[in-house]
Amino acid sequence: MLQKTSHFMRQANFIDGAWVGADSGKSIDVVNPATGLTIGTVPRCGRAETRRAIEAAERAFRSWKKTSADHRAKLLRKLHDAIMDNQDALAELLTLEQGKSFAEAKGEVGMSAAYVLWYAEEGRRVYGDVVPSPWADRRILVTKEPVGVIGAVTPWNFPSSMLARKLGPALATGCTAVAKPASQTPFSGLAWGVLCEEVGFPRGVVNIVTGSAGEIGDELCENPLVRKLTFTGSTEIGKMLIQKTAGTVKKVSMELGGNAPFLVFDDADLDRAVEGAMAAKYRNSGQTCVCTNRFFVQAGIYDRFVERLAAEADKLRVGPGMDEGTQQGPLIDDKAVEKVEELIGDAREKGGKVVAGGARHALGGSFFQPTVISGATPAMRFMQEEIFGPVAPVFRFETEEEAISLANDTVFGLACYFYTGDLGRAFRVMEGLKYGLVGVNEGIITTVEAPFGGLKESGIGKEGGHQGIEDYLDTKYVCIGGLGL
């Protein structure tokens, strides 16, 4: 597998159909978080290289936008097949740079392919309208056209699937792209350049640049040739990017931070709730924007839930992602570990009790024990801050109204989950929670067929579903007169 993996690990950028280095010759080390060892380097590019990539994408757009939806769909289906044919190699590469278990990485690569296939199909269903005209001698048409060059900035926690959710609809509609993967996990992003080149996308349609987030991001925001910016990452950075795109009035899609609540009512199926809690909290070592950040459990079931959750957390197998049986890999870096330790320290000072984990793992490095904290209160930093680590603080509540109020007490509104056996309560709570994604008696709900995106400060726009293609399209109204009818 290693030989196949190395084929995709390009230590160069993909600009205008060529593999190139940075103008300065500078590079960035990429470190395996499981070992602390450097696995390779990528170019440290900036504004100049990004500008060339944008100009290449603009040139390619002039012809790419004229291709048929059927032609683009066939290329995307070839891309899907290429991803699945190389699923193991791409998953191994992902694990080496990101740390998640090989099983999770393989699932992510499969999800990437699924997004590509979904948008291959959706691109053929970009329908316009013929509007009944108020004038007898005029006809009214509404058409949809690709926005143009898109800039895509993706995070380190899902370095393949987050790019799939952006490139899929962009390419399907006839847009061209300049993508910037995260510097911690650039190889999974650069692998898309290898795949697109090999299946036959024309030069300049897809460009991948790595390097200075500030310089590359500023060029994508300020260059008037870029007509849409799509970003997945923190709310703090998202707000900065929105401000910077204002100068050229670009379309923006922002999938930002979360603070997901997980509510368990007394009438819930306890076994199902604990199973869902484990999936919603500890997947990718807790490093996802839809991971549970706060558990709210009703008083009657609280003690049993905490006991069961702690027991299951203690059973999780922690280790390097490529080791067979590993369920939780390392955190991305030491900074992430320090943040988790700070939050646990804050909880202890305010009366929280660590009932599972609570410390760095014996493996050392950035490995951390799966942790459960009982007695969590709204005064703790967990209440408002995103953890992004394997820590489960469990709050106690008494009434349904209290639970909804606590769950909504945040500027974020991405994902939430709740468990109940009462159908009426299911509808009341679902309608009361101010979140873009709601899981009822389910802890893993993301799928390509459904729209993904948050409310409030968790973002703008949707990815996935038929809704996910709309942000890559311009709507044009055409009035045809002088028909002499």
Short mmCIF file of C-alpha atoms in Angstrom, two decimals, residues 57 70 72 90 101 118 121 127 131 146 204 254 259 272 277-279 288 322 327 343-344 386 396 405 411 428:
data_model
loop_
_atom_site.label_atom_id
_atom_site.label_comp_id
_atom_site.label_asym_id
_atom_site.label_seq_id
_atom_site.Cartn_x
_atom_site.Cartn_y
_atom_site.Cartn_z
CA ALA A 57 -8.70 29.08 -13.29
CA ASP A 70 -23.49 15.48 -19.20
CA ARG A 72 -18.98 17.19 -16.63
CA LEU A 90 -5.81 7.67 0.06
CA SER A 101 -7.82 5.64 12.65
CA TRP A 118 -23.96 12.97 -5.87
CA GLU A 121 -25.98 13.64 -10.77
CA TYR A 127 -33.17 23.62 -13.88
CA VAL A 131 -42.28 32.34 -16.12
CA PRO A 146 -21.87 28.92 -12.91
CA GLY A 204 -6.51 25.07 -14.82
CA MET A 254 -19.14 29.49 5.60
CA ASN A 259 -21.04 23.86 20.27
CA ARG A 272 -29.17 3.71 22.34
CA ALA A 277 -23.08 9.58 22.61
CA MET A 278 -19.90 7.60 21.96
CA ALA A 279 -20.22 8.10 18.20
CA THR A 288 -15.14 17.60 14.46
CA MET A 322 -2.51 2.64 11.31
CA GLN A 327 -10.49 3.53 17.76
CA LEU A 343 -10.68 23.12 29.93
CA ILE A 344 -10.42 20.10 32.24
CA GLU A 386 -15.59 24.50 21.49
CA ARG A 396 -27.81 17.78 34.80
CA SER A 405 -32.81 26.90 27.05
CA VAL A 411 -23.74 31.91 19.68
CA ARG A 428 -41.38 20.06 20.63
#
